């Protein structure tokens, strides 16, 4: 079809492709010389239209979908009509082309439309009320909002809602600060999907490789995904927790056990980032600050050393320095804990999944579970050194202590048929200890031999990343 415009001087329908030439000749014929200058200014914006725009618009009218009309100004009176007797409607369009300086503020454009392309509204009203309100542009993407703004809002929310429990504060901070894939498996039937910060570290050189990887991260808010050199375990929560466990143990020994190390002051920036990540992403809590250090760390006063300055900056890369000052109860999470893991608490924590009562499988499971509880008592008494109860918990869950926010999936013991040995393994992402049970063809070894296998398994983290 052909799209045309009505010439206001002669009333003729003129094709858009011929409009420029017609306007020049028509204005000269119908107006006095004194009027030509003003009228020329009125249509001068047409001269600023490049030919490709007119040609593209003329060709695109053959499309079956509604077509955006090129608009010169953001506030024009547009006439949509089938005939020269058009109804004028005032509408607003987003400016898609630069507005010429000579274009009048309230000019009128008459466009003849084919109703097969722009059907009438109900009731036969020829006036089209087009709306281009910018609601979609007003939507604020939380992922692009600065960490500082998010933390300020979080502090305000906690104060307004009287949230003083440090665990509750941490849970809320985690919900607004951590982005990307979920931190841990919540449902074993659903796969974890989403963006992550992938890092690859050396278990035998954890700090150096971790520092290099953390320095390269652009968005610290995103869920961390950890791969250990030479290990094939996929990280859905377990390897990340073990990474934090290993890194924080070495950080404590190197950077805090003998006071702040001034000659290593630059390292404290990355140390602070690692501590903040561990706190927010279900890792080990850094509970090795003495009272004086914690008071100096979370203070409005100028830092006493460059170590403290950098440590504050590292924590505040995720807003935790500001949180520690504004919400003092949050700092209770960083105080040393006197809670000790016992045989009773570990047995209650690791829930066995037995087969049906009375079956042969259940009988085999009972025998290996009895041996395992006996082994735990020997560990607790110190007779299986260097294995400890905390080490067994770390083997199962990736962390040597129960996380302050609890487990999404409760730790459990699964009894499996032995392949070649009774060596225990685990899945730290689902918090499952896998204990081989005896069978009719493969009886349970004597406790002396079985416990040696347990010693080997629980002291080797690789078997806990199955």
CSV table of C-alpha atoms in Angstrom, one decimal:
chain,number,residue,atom,x,y,z
A,1,UNK,CA,0.0,0.0,0.0
A,2,UNK,CA,1.0,3.7,-0.4
A,3,UNK,CA,1.2,6.0,2.6
A,4,UNK,CA,0.5,9.6,1.9
A,5,UNK,CA,0.1,12.9,3.7
A,6,UNK,CA,-2.4,15.8,3.1
A,7,UNK,CA,-0.9,19.0,1.9
A,8,UNK,CA,-2.5,21.8,3.9
A,9,UNK,CA,-2.0,24.4,1.1
A,10,UNK,CA,-3.7,22.6,-1.8
A,11,UNK,CA,-5.5,19.7,-0.1
A,12,UNK,CA,-3.9,17.0,-2.3
A,13,UNK,CA,-2.9,13.6,-1.1
A,14,UNK,CA,0.9,13.4,-1.7
A,15,UNK,CA,3.1,10.3,-1.4
A,16,UNK,CA,5.7,10.6,1.3
A,17,UNK,CA,8.4,9.9,-1.2
A,18,UNK,CA,7.3,13.0,-3.2
A,19,UNK,CA,6.5,15.2,-0.2
A,20,UNK,CA,9.7,17.2,-0.2
A,21,UNK,CA,9.5,18.3,-3.8
A,22,UNK,CA,5.8,19.1,-3.5
A,23,UNK,CA,6.2,21.3,-0.4
A,24,UNK,CA,8.8,23.4,-2.1
A,25,UNK,CA,6.7,24.0,-5.2
A,26,UNK,CA,3.3,24.3,-3.4
A,27,UNK,CA,4.5,26.9,-0.8
A,28,UNK,CA,5.9,29.1,-3.6
A,29,UNK,CA,2.7,29.0,-5.5
A,30,UNK,CA,0.2,29.7,-2.7
A,31,UNK,CA,1.8,32.2,-0.4
A,32,UNK,CA,3.2,35.7,-0.6
A,33,UNK,CA,6.9,36.3,-0.2
A,34,UNK,CA,6.4,37.7,3.3
A,35,UNK,CA,4.8,34.5,4.4
A,36,UNK,CA,7.3,32.1,2.8
A,37,UNK,CA,9.9,32.4,5.4
A,38,UNK,CA,7.7,31.4,8.3
A,39,UNK,CA,6.0,28.6,6.4
A,40,UNK,CA,9.4,27.3,5.3
A,41,UNK,CA,10.5,27.1,8.9
A,42,UNK,CA,7.4,25.1,9.6
A,43,UNK,CA,8.3,22.4,7.1
A,44,UNK,CA,12.0,22.8,7.4
A,45,UNK,CA,12.1,19.8,9.7
A,46,UNK,CA,11.1,17.7,6.7
A,47,UNK,CA,14.3,18.7,4.9
A,48,UNK,CA,16.3,17.3,7.8
A,49,UNK,CA,14.9,13.9,7.3
A,50,UNK,CA,17.4,11.7,5.4
A,51,UNK,CA,16.2,10.0,2.3
A,52,UNK,CA,16.8,6.5,3.8
A,53,UNK,CA,14.4,7.2,6.6
A,54,UNK,CA,11.6,8.0,4.1
A,55,UNK,CA,12.4,5.1,1.8
A,56,UNK,CA,12.6,2.6,4.7
A,57,UNK,CA,9.3,3.9,6.1
A,58,UNK,CA,7.6,3.6,2.7
A,59,UNK,CA,8.8,0.1,2.2
A,60,UNK,CA,8.1,-1.2,5.7
A,61,UNK,CA,4.4,-0.4,5.5
A,62,UNK,CA,3.9,-3.7,3.7
A,63,UNK,CA,4.6,-5.6,6.9
A,64,UNK,CA,1.7,-7.2,8.7
A,65,UNK,CA,2.7,-6.1,12.2
A,66,UNK,CA,2.1,-2.5,13.5
A,67,UNK,CA,5.0,-0.3,12.6
A,68,UNK,CA,6.5,2.5,14.7
A,69,UNK,CA,6.1,5.9,12.9
A,70,UNK,CA,9.2,8.1,12.8
A,71,UNK,CA,8.5,11.0,15.0
A,72,UNK,CA,10.5,14.2,14.9
A,73,UNK,CA,9.5,15.8,18.2
A,74,UNK,CA,8.5,14.3,21.5
A,75,UNK,CA,5.3,16.4,21.6
A,76,UNK,CA,3.5,16.6,18.2
A,77,UNK,CA,-0.1,16.8,17.3
A,78,UNK,CA,-0.6,13.7,15.2
A,79,UNK,CA,-3.6,13.1,12.9
A,80,UNK,CA,-4.5,9.4,12.2
A,81,UNK,CA,-7.1,9.2,9.5
A,82,UNK,CA,-8.6,7.5,6.5
A,83,UNK,CA,-9.6,10.8,4.9
A,84,UNK,CA,-8.6,14.4,4.9
A,85,UNK,CA,-11.3,15.0,7.6
A,86,UNK,CA,-9.0,13.8,10.3
A,87,UNK,CA,-9.4,13.9,14.1
A,88,UNK,CA,-6.4,15.3,15.8
A,89,UNK,CA,-5.1,13.7,19.0
A,90,UNK,CA,-2.3,14.9,21.2
A,91,UNK,CA,0.1,12.1,22.1
A,92,UNK,CA,3.6,11.6,23.4
A,93,UNK,CA,6.3,9.5,21.7
A,94,UNK,CA,9.9,8.8,22.8
A,95,UNK,CA,12.3,10.9,20.7
A,96,UNK,CA,14.0,8.4,18.3
A,97,UNK,CA,15.6,11.0,16.0
A,98,UNK,CA,17.3,14.3,16.9
A,99,UNK,CA,14.9,17.2,16.8
A,100,UNK,CA,16.0,20.0,14.4
A,101,UNK,CA,16.4,23.4,15.9
A,102,UNK,CA,14.0,24.8,13.3
A,103,UNK,CA,11.2,22.4,14.1
A,104,UNK,CA,8.1,24.1,15.6
A,105,UNK,CA,7.0,23.0,19.1
A,106,UNK,CA,3.4,22.2,18.2
A,107,UNK,CA,3.4,21.3,14.5
A,108,UNK,CA,0.8,18.9,13.0
A,109,UNK,CA,1.5,15.8,11.0
A,110,UNK,CA,-1.3,14.2,9.0
A,111,UNK,CA,-0.9,10.5,8.3
A,112,UNK,CA,-3.3,8.4,6.1
A,113,UNK,CA,-3.5,4.9,7.5
A,114,UNK,CA,-4.6,1.5,6.2
A,115,UNK,CA,-7.0,0.0,8.7
A,116,UNK,CA,-5.7,-3.5,7.9
A,117,UNK,CA,-2.4,-2.4,9.5
A,118,UNK,CA,-3.9,-0.1,12.3
A,119,UNK,CA,-7.4,-1.5,13.1
A,120,UNK,CA,-10.0,0.7,14.7
A,121,UNK,CA,-10.7,0.6,18.4
A,122,UNK,CA,-14.1,-0.7,19.5
A,123,UNK,CA,-17.0,1.7,18.8
A,124,UNK,CA,-15.5,2.8,15.5
A,125,UNK,CA,-13.6,5.7,17.0
A,126,UNK,CA,-11.0,6.9,14.5
A,127,UNK,CA,-8.8,8.5,17.2
A,128,UNK,CA,-6.0,6.4,18.4
A,129,UNK,CA,-4.9,7.0,22.0
A,130,UNK,CA,-1.3,5.8,21.9
A,131,UNK,CA,0.6,5.7,25.2
A,132,UNK,CA,4.3,5.3,25.6
A,133,UNK,CA,4.6,5.8,29.4
A,134,UNK,CA,8.0,4.9,30.7
A,135,UNK,CA,7.0,2.5,33.5
A,136,UNK,CA,9.4,-0.2,32.2
A,137,UNK,CA,12.2,2.3,32.3
A,138,UNK,CA,11.4,3.1,35.9
A,139,UNK,CA,12.0,-0.5,37.0
A,140,UNK,CA,15.2,-0.6,39.1
A,141,UNK,CA,17.4,-3.6,38.7
A,142,UNK,CA,18.6,-4.6,42.2
A,143,UNK,CA,21.7,-6.3,40.6
A,144,UNK,CA,23.0,-3.0,39.3
A,145,UNK,CA,22.4,-1.1,42.5
A,146,UNK,CA,25.5,-0.3,44.5
A,147,UNK,CA,26.4,-2.4,47.5
A,148,UNK,CA,26.6,0.7,49.6
A,149,UNK,CA,23.0,1.6,48.8
A,150,UNK,CA,21.8,-1.9,49.4
A,151,UNK,CA,23.5,-2.0,52.8
A,152,UNK,CA,22.1,1.4,53.8
A,153,UNK,CA,18.6,0.1,53.0
A,154,UNK,CA,19.2,-3.2,54.8
A,155,UNK,CA,20.4,-1.3,58.0
A,156,UNK,CA,17.3,0.9,57.8
A,157,UNK,CA,15.0,-2.1,57.4
A,158,UNK,CA,16.6,-3.9,60.4
A,159,UNK,CA,16.2,-0.7,62.6
A,160,UNK,CA,12.7,-0.1,61.5
A,161,UNK,CA,11.6,-3.7,62.2
A,162,UNK,CA,13.6,-4.0,65.4
A,163,UNK,CA,15.8,-6.8,64.1
A,164,UNK,CA,18.5,-7.3,66.7
A,165,UNK,CA,19.2,-11.1,66.5
A,166,UNK,CA,22.6,-11.4,64.8
A,167,UNK,CA,21.5,-14.6,63.0
A,168,UNK,CA,18.3,-12.9,61.7
A,169,UNK,CA,20.4,-9.9,60.5
A,170,UNK,CA,22.8,-12.2,58.7
A,171,UNK,CA,19.9,-14.1,57.1
A,172,UNK,CA,18.4,-10.8,55.8
A,173,UNK,CA,21.8,-9.5,54.5
A,174,UNK,CA,22.3,-12.8,52.7
A,175,UNK,CA,18.9,-12.4,51.0
A,176,UNK,CA,19.6,-8.9,49.6
A,177,UNK,CA,23.4,-9.1,49.0
A,178,UNK,CA,24.1,-12.6,47.5
A,179,UNK,CA,23.2,-12.9,43.8
A,180,UNK,CA,23.4,-15.7,41.2
A,181,UNK,CA,22.9,-19.4,41.8
A,182,UNK,CA,21.5,-20.5,45.2
A,183,UNK,CA,24.2,-21.1,47.7
A,184,UNK,CA,23.2,-24.7,48.6
A,185,UNK,CA,21.0,-27.5,47.3
A,186,UNK,CA,17.6,-27.1,48.8
A,187,UNK,CA,15.8,-29.9,46.9
A,188,UNK,CA,17.6,-33.0,45.7
A,189,UNK,CA,15.2,-33.3,42.8
A,190,UNK,CA,16.1,-29.9,41.4
A,191,UNK,CA,19.3,-28.9,39.7
A,192,UNK,CA,21.0,-25.7,40.8
A,193,UNK,CA,21.2,-23.2,38.0
A,194,UNK,CA,22.4,-19.6,37.8
A,195,UNK,CA,25.6,-17.5,37.5
A,196,UNK,CA,28.6,-18.0,39.7
A,197,UNK,CA,32.0,-16.7,40.4
A,198,UNK,CA,34.2,-19.7,39.4
A,199,UNK,CA,37.6,-20.0,41.0
A,200,UNK,CA,40.2,-22.8,40.9
A,201,UNK,CA,42.5,-23.2,43.9
A,202,UNK,CA,45.3,-25.4,45.1
A,203,UNK,CA,44.5,-27.3,48.2
A,204,UNK,CA,48.2,-27.5,49.1
A,205,UNK,CA,48.7,-23.8,48.4
A,206,UNK,CA,45.3,-22.4,49.4
A,207,UNK,CA,46.1,-18.8,50.4
A,208,UNK,CA,48.3,-17.8,47.4
A,209,UNK,CA,46.0,-19.3,44.8
A,210,UNK,CA,42.9,-18.0,46.6
A,211,UNK,CA,44.2,-14.5,46.9
A,212,UNK,CA,45.0,-14.4,43.1
A,213,UNK,CA,41.5,-15.7,42.3
A,214,UNK,CA,39.6,-13.3,44.7
A,215,UNK,CA,41.6,-10.3,43.3
A,216,UNK,CA,40.2,-11.1,39.8
A,217,UNK,CA,36.6,-11.1,40.8
A,218,UNK,CA,34.5,-8.2,39.5
A,219,UNK,CA,31.2,-8.9,41.4
A,220,UNK,CA,31.7,-10.2,44.9
A,221,UNK,CA,28.0,-10.5,45.4
A,222,UNK,CA,27.7,-13.5,43.1
A,223,UNK,CA,27.8,-17.1,44.5
A,224,UNK,CA,31.3,-18.5,44.7
A,225,UNK,CA,31.9,-21.8,42.8
A,226,UNK,CA,35.1,-23.5,43.9
A,227,UNK,CA,37.2,-26.2,42.1
A,228,UNK,CA,40.3,-27.7,43.7
A,229,UNK,CA,43.2,-28.6,41.5
A,230,UNK,CA,42.9,-32.1,40.1
A,231,UNK,CA,39.6,-32.8,41.8
A,232,UNK,CA,36.4,-33.5,39.8
A,233,UNK,CA,33.8,-32.7,42.4
A,234,UNK,CA,31.2,-30.2,41.2
A,235,UNK,CA,30.6,-27.4,43.7
A,236,UNK,CA,26.9,-27.1,44.8
A,237,UNK,CA,27.9,-25.9,48.3
A,238,UNK,CA,30.2,-28.5,49.7
A,239,UNK,CA,33.6,-27.6,48.1
A,240,UNK,CA,32.9,-23.9,48.7
A,241,UNK,CA,32.4,-24.5,52.4
A,242,UNK,CA,35.5,-26.5,52.6
A,243,UNK,CA,37.4,-23.8,50.8
A,244,UNK,CA,36.4,-21.2,53.4
A,245,UNK,CA,37.3,-23.7,56.2
A,246,UNK,CA,40.8,-24.2,54.8
A,247,UNK,CA,41.4,-20.6,53.9
A,248,UNK,CA,40.2,-19.1,57.2
A,249,UNK,CA,42.4,-21.6,59.2
A,250,UNK,CA,45.5,-20.4,57.3
A,251,UNK,CA,44.4,-16.7,57.5
A,252,UNK,CA,44.1,-17.0,61.3
A,253,UNK,CA,47.5,-18.5,61.7
A,254,UNK,CA,49.3,-16.1,59.3
A,255,UNK,CA,47.6,-12.8,59.8
A,256,UNK,CA,46.1,-12.8,63.3
A,257,UNK,CA,47.7,-15.3,65.7
A,258,UNK,CA,50.7,-13.1,66.2
A,259,UNK,CA,49.0,-9.7,65.9
A,260,UNK,CA,48.5,-7.7,62.8
A,261,UNK,CA,51.5,-8.1,60.5
A,262,UNK,CA,52.4,-4.6,59.3
A,263,UNK,CA,54.8,-5.8,56.6
A,264,UNK,CA,51.8,-7.7,55.1
A,265,UNK,CA,49.4,-4.8,55.3
A,266,UNK,CA,48.4,-4.9,51.6
A,267,UNK,CA,47.2,-8.5,52.0
A,268,UNK,CA,44.6,-7.4,54.6
A,269,UNK,CA,42.3,-6.0,51.8
A,270,UNK,CA,41.9,-9.5,50.2
A,271,UNK,CA,41.7,-11.0,53.7
A,272,UNK,CA,38.8,-8.8,54.5
A,273,UNK,CA,37.1,-9.8,51.2
A,274,UNK,CA,37.5,-13.5,52.0
A,275,UNK,CA,36.1,-13.0,55.5
A,276,UNK,CA,33.1,-11.2,54.1
A,277,UNK,CA,32.5,-13.8,51.5
A,278,UNK,CA,32.7,-16.6,54.1
A,279,UNK,CA,30.3,-14.8,56.4
A,280,UNK,CA,27.7,-14.2,53.7
A,281,UNK,CA,28.0,-17.5,51.8
A,282,UNK,CA,27.5,-20.0,54.6
A,283,UNK,CA,31.2,-20.5,55.2
A,284,UNK,CA,33.1,-20.6,58.5
A,285,UNK,CA,32.7,-17.6,60.7
A,286,UNK,CA,35.9,-15.8,61.5
A,287,UNK,CA,35.8,-16.1,65.3
A,288,UNK,CA,39.4,-15.4,65.9
A,289,UNK,CA,39.2,-11.6,66.7
A,290,UNK,CA,40.1,-10.8,70.2
A,291,UNK,CA,38.0,-8.1,72.0
A,292,UNK,CA,40.4,-5.2,71.4
A,293,UNK,CA,40.8,-6.0,67.7
A,294,UNK,CA,37.1,-6.3,67.2
A,295,UNK,CA,36.5,-3.0,68.9
A,296,UNK,CA,39.2,-1.2,66.9
A,297,UNK,CA,38.0,-2.9,63.7
A,298,UNK,CA,34.3,-1.8,64.0
A,299,UNK,CA,34.9,1.8,65.0
A,300,UNK,CA,34.3,5.2,63.5
A,301,UNK,CA,37.7,6.4,64.7
A,302,UNK,CA,40.7,6.5,62.2
A,303,UNK,CA,42.4,3.2,61.9
A,304,UNK,CA,45.6,2.8,63.9
A,305,UNK,CA,47.4,1.0,61.1
A,306,UNK,CA,47.3,0.4,57.4
A,307,UNK,CA,46.5,-3.3,58.2
A,308,UNK,CA,43.3,-2.2,59.9
A,309,UNK,CA,42.4,0.3,57.2
A,310,UNK,CA,42.7,-2.4,54.5
A,311,UNK,CA,40.8,-4.9,56.6
A,312,UNK,CA,38.0,-2.5,57.0
A,313,UNK,CA,37.9,-1.8,53.3
A,314,UNK,CA,37.9,-5.5,52.5
A,315,UNK,CA,35.0,-6.2,54.8
A,316,UNK,CA,33.2,-3.2,53.4
A,317,UNK,CA,33.5,-4.5,49.9
A,318,UNK,CA,30.3,-6.3,50.8
A,319,UNK,CA,29.1,-3.7,53.3
A,320,UNK,CA,30.0,-5.7,56.5
A,321,UNK,CA,32.1,-2.9,58.1
A,322,UNK,CA,29.2,-0.5,57.8
A,323,UNK,CA,26.8,-3.2,59.2
A,324,UNK,CA,29.1,-3.9,62.2
A,325,UNK,CA,29.1,-0.2,63.2
A,326,UNK,CA,25.4,0.4,62.6
A,327,UNK,CA,24.1,-2.9,64.0
A,328,UNK,CA,26.4,-3.7,66.9
A,329,UNK,CA,24.6,-7.0,67.7
A,330,UNK,CA,25.8,-8.4,64.4
A,331,UNK,CA,29.3,-8.5,65.8
A,332,UNK,CA,28.3,-11.3,68.2
A,333,UNK,CA,28.6,-13.7,65.3
A,334,UNK,CA,32.4,-13.0,65.3
A,335,UNK,CA,32.9,-13.8,69.0
A,336,UNK,CA,34.6,-17.0,69.9
A,337,UNK,CA,32.3,-19.9,70.7
A,338,UNK,CA,32.7,-22.3,73.6
A,339,UNK,CA,30.3,-24.9,72.1
A,340,UNK,CA,32.1,-28.2,71.7
A,341,UNK,CA,31.0,-31.0,69.3
A,342,UNK,CA,30.3,-34.2,71.3
A,343,UNK,CA,29.5,-37.8,70.3
A,344,UNK,CA,25.9,-37.2,71.3
A,345,UNK,CA,25.5,-34.1,69.2
A,346,UNK,CA,27.2,-35.6,66.2
A,347,UNK,CA,25.1,-38.8,66.3
A,348,UNK,CA,22.0,-36.7,66.6
A,349,UNK,CA,23.1,-34.5,63.7
A,350,UNK,CA,23.9,-37.4,61.3
A,351,UNK,CA,20.5,-39.0,60.8
A,352,UNK,CA,20.8,-42.6,59.5
A,353,UNK,CA,18.5,-43.7,56.6
A,354,UNK,CA,17.7,-47.3,57.5
A,355,UNK,CA,16.0,-49.9,55.3
A,356,UNK,CA,12.7,-51.4,56.3
A,357,UNK,CA,12.7,-53.0,59.7
A,358,UNK,CA,13.0,-56.8,59.6
A,359,UNK,CA,14.8,-57.0,56.3
A,360,UNK,CA,18.2,-58.5,55.7
A,361,UNK,CA,19.5,-55.1,54.5
A,362,UNK,CA,18.4,-53.5,57.8
A,363,UNK,CA,20.3,-56.2,59.7
A,364,UNK,CA,23.5,-55.4,57.7
A,365,UNK,CA,22.9,-51.7,58.2
A,366,UNK,CA,22.5,-52.1,62.0
A,367,UNK,CA,25.9,-53.9,62.2
A,368,UNK,CA,27.9,-51.2,60.4
A,369,UNK,CA,26.1,-48.4,62.2
A,370,UNK,CA,27.0,-50.0,65.6
A,371,UNK,CA,30.6,-50.1,64.5
A,372,UNK,CA,30.5,-46.5,63.4
A,373,UNK,CA,29.1,-45.2,66.7
A,374,UNK,CA,31.9,-47.2,68.5
A,375,UNK,CA,34.4,-45.5,66.2
A,376,UNK,CA,33.0,-42.0,67.1
A,377,UNK,CA,33.6,-42.8,70.8
A,378,UNK,CA,37.2,-43.7,70.1
A,379,UNK,CA,37.6,-40.5,68.1
A,380,UNK,CA,36.2,-38.4,70.9
A,381,UNK,CA,38.5,-40.1,73.5
A,382,UNK,CA,41.5,-39.2,71.3
A,383,UNK,CA,42.4,-42.7,70.4
A,384,UNK,CA,42.1,-42.2,66.6
A,385,UNK,CA,44.3,-39.1,66.2
A,386,UNK,CA,44.6,-37.1,64.1
A,387,UNK,CA,40.9,-37.6,63.3
A,388,UNK,CA,38.5,-35.5,65.4
A,389,UNK,CA,34.7,-35.2,65.6
A,390,UNK,CA,34.9,-31.8,63.9
A,391,UNK,CA,36.9,-33.4,61.1
A,392,UNK,CA,34.2,-36.0,60.6
A,393,UNK,CA,31.6,-33.3,60.4
A,394,UNK,CA,33.7,-31.4,57.9
A,395,UNK,CA,34.1,-34.6,55.9
A,396,UNK,CA,30.3,-34.9,55.6
A,397,UNK,CA,29.2,-31.3,55.2
A,398,UNK,CA,32.3,-29.4,54.1
A,399,UNK,CA,32.4,-27.4,57.4
A,400,UNK,CA,33.8,-28.4,60.8
A,401,UNK,CA,30.9,-26.7,62.7
A,402,UNK,CA,27.2,-26.4,62.2
A,403,UNK,CA,26.4,-23.2,60.1
A,404,UNK,CA,24.8,-20.4,62.1
A,405,UNK,CA,21.9,-20.4,59.6
A,406,UNK,CA,21.5,-24.1,59.8
A,407,UNK,CA,21.4,-26.7,57.0
A,408,UNK,CA,19.1,-26.6,54.0
A,409,UNK,CA,19.4,-30.4,53.8
A,410,UNK,CA,19.9,-32.1,57.1
A,411,UNK,CA,23.0,-34.2,57.3
A,412,UNK,CA,22.4,-37.9,57.0
A,413,UNK,CA,24.0,-41.4,56.7
A,414,UNK,CA,23.3,-43.5,53.7
A,415,UNK,CA,24.2,-47.1,53.7
A,416,UNK,CA,25.5,-48.4,50.3
A,417,UNK,CA,26.6,-51.7,49.0
A,418,UNK,CA,30.5,-52.0,49.0
A,419,UNK,CA,32.2,-51.9,45.7
A,420,UNK,CA,35.8,-52.9,46.6
A,421,UNK,CA,36.2,-51.8,50.2
A,422,UNK,CA,34.5,-50.3,53.2
A,423,UNK,CA,36.1,-46.9,52.8
A,424,UNK,CA,33.6,-44.1,53.6
A,425,UNK,CA,32.8,-41.4,51.2
A,426,UNK,CA,30.4,-38.5,51.3
A,427,UNK,CA,28.6,-35.9,49.2
A,428,UNK,CA,29.2,-32.6,50.9
A,429,UNK,CA,26.6,-30.8,48.7
A,430,UNK,CA,23.8,-32.9,50.0
A,431,UNK,CA,25.5,-33.5,53.5
A,432,UNK,CA,25.3,-37.2,53.1
A,433,UNK,CA,27.8,-39.7,54.6
A,434,UNK,CA,28.0,-42.9,52.6
A,435,UNK,CA,28.9,-45.9,54.7
A,436,UNK,CA,29.4,-49.2,52.9
A,437,UNK,CA,27.3,-52.0,54.6
A,438,UNK,CA,28.2,-55.7,54.6
A,439,UNK,CA,26.5,-58.1,52.2
A,440,UNK,CA,26.1,-61.9,52.1
A,441,UNK,CA,29.2,-62.0,49.8
A,442,UNK,CA,31.2,-59.3,51.5
A,443,UNK,CA,31.1,-59.5,55.4
A,444,UNK,CA,32.1,-56.5,57.6
A,445,UNK,CA,35.8,-56.4,58.5
A,446,UNK,CA,36.9,-56.8,62.1
A,447,UNK,CA,36.8,-53.4,63.8
A,448,UNK,CA,40.6,-53.0,63.9
A,449,UNK,CA,40.7,-53.1,60.1
A,450,UNK,CA,37.5,-51.2,59.6
A,451,UNK,CA,38.6,-48.4,61.8
A,452,UNK,CA,41.8,-48.0,59.9
A,453,UNK,CA,39.8,-47.5,56.7
A,454,UNK,CA,37.7,-44.9,58.6
A,455,UNK,CA,40.9,-43.2,59.8
A,456,UNK,CA,42.2,-43.0,56.2
A,457,UNK,CA,38.9,-41.8,54.8
A,458,UNK,CA,38.1,-39.1,57.4
A,459,UNK,CA,41.6,-37.7,57.3
A,460,UNK,CA,41.6,-37.3,53.6
A,461,UNK,CA,39.2,-34.6,52.4
A,462,UNK,CA,39.2,-35.9,48.8
A,463,UNK,CA,36.8,-38.7,49.9
A,464,UNK,CA,34.5,-36.2,51.3
A,465,UNK,CA,34.0,-34.5,48.0
A,466,UNK,CA,32.4,-37.4,46.2
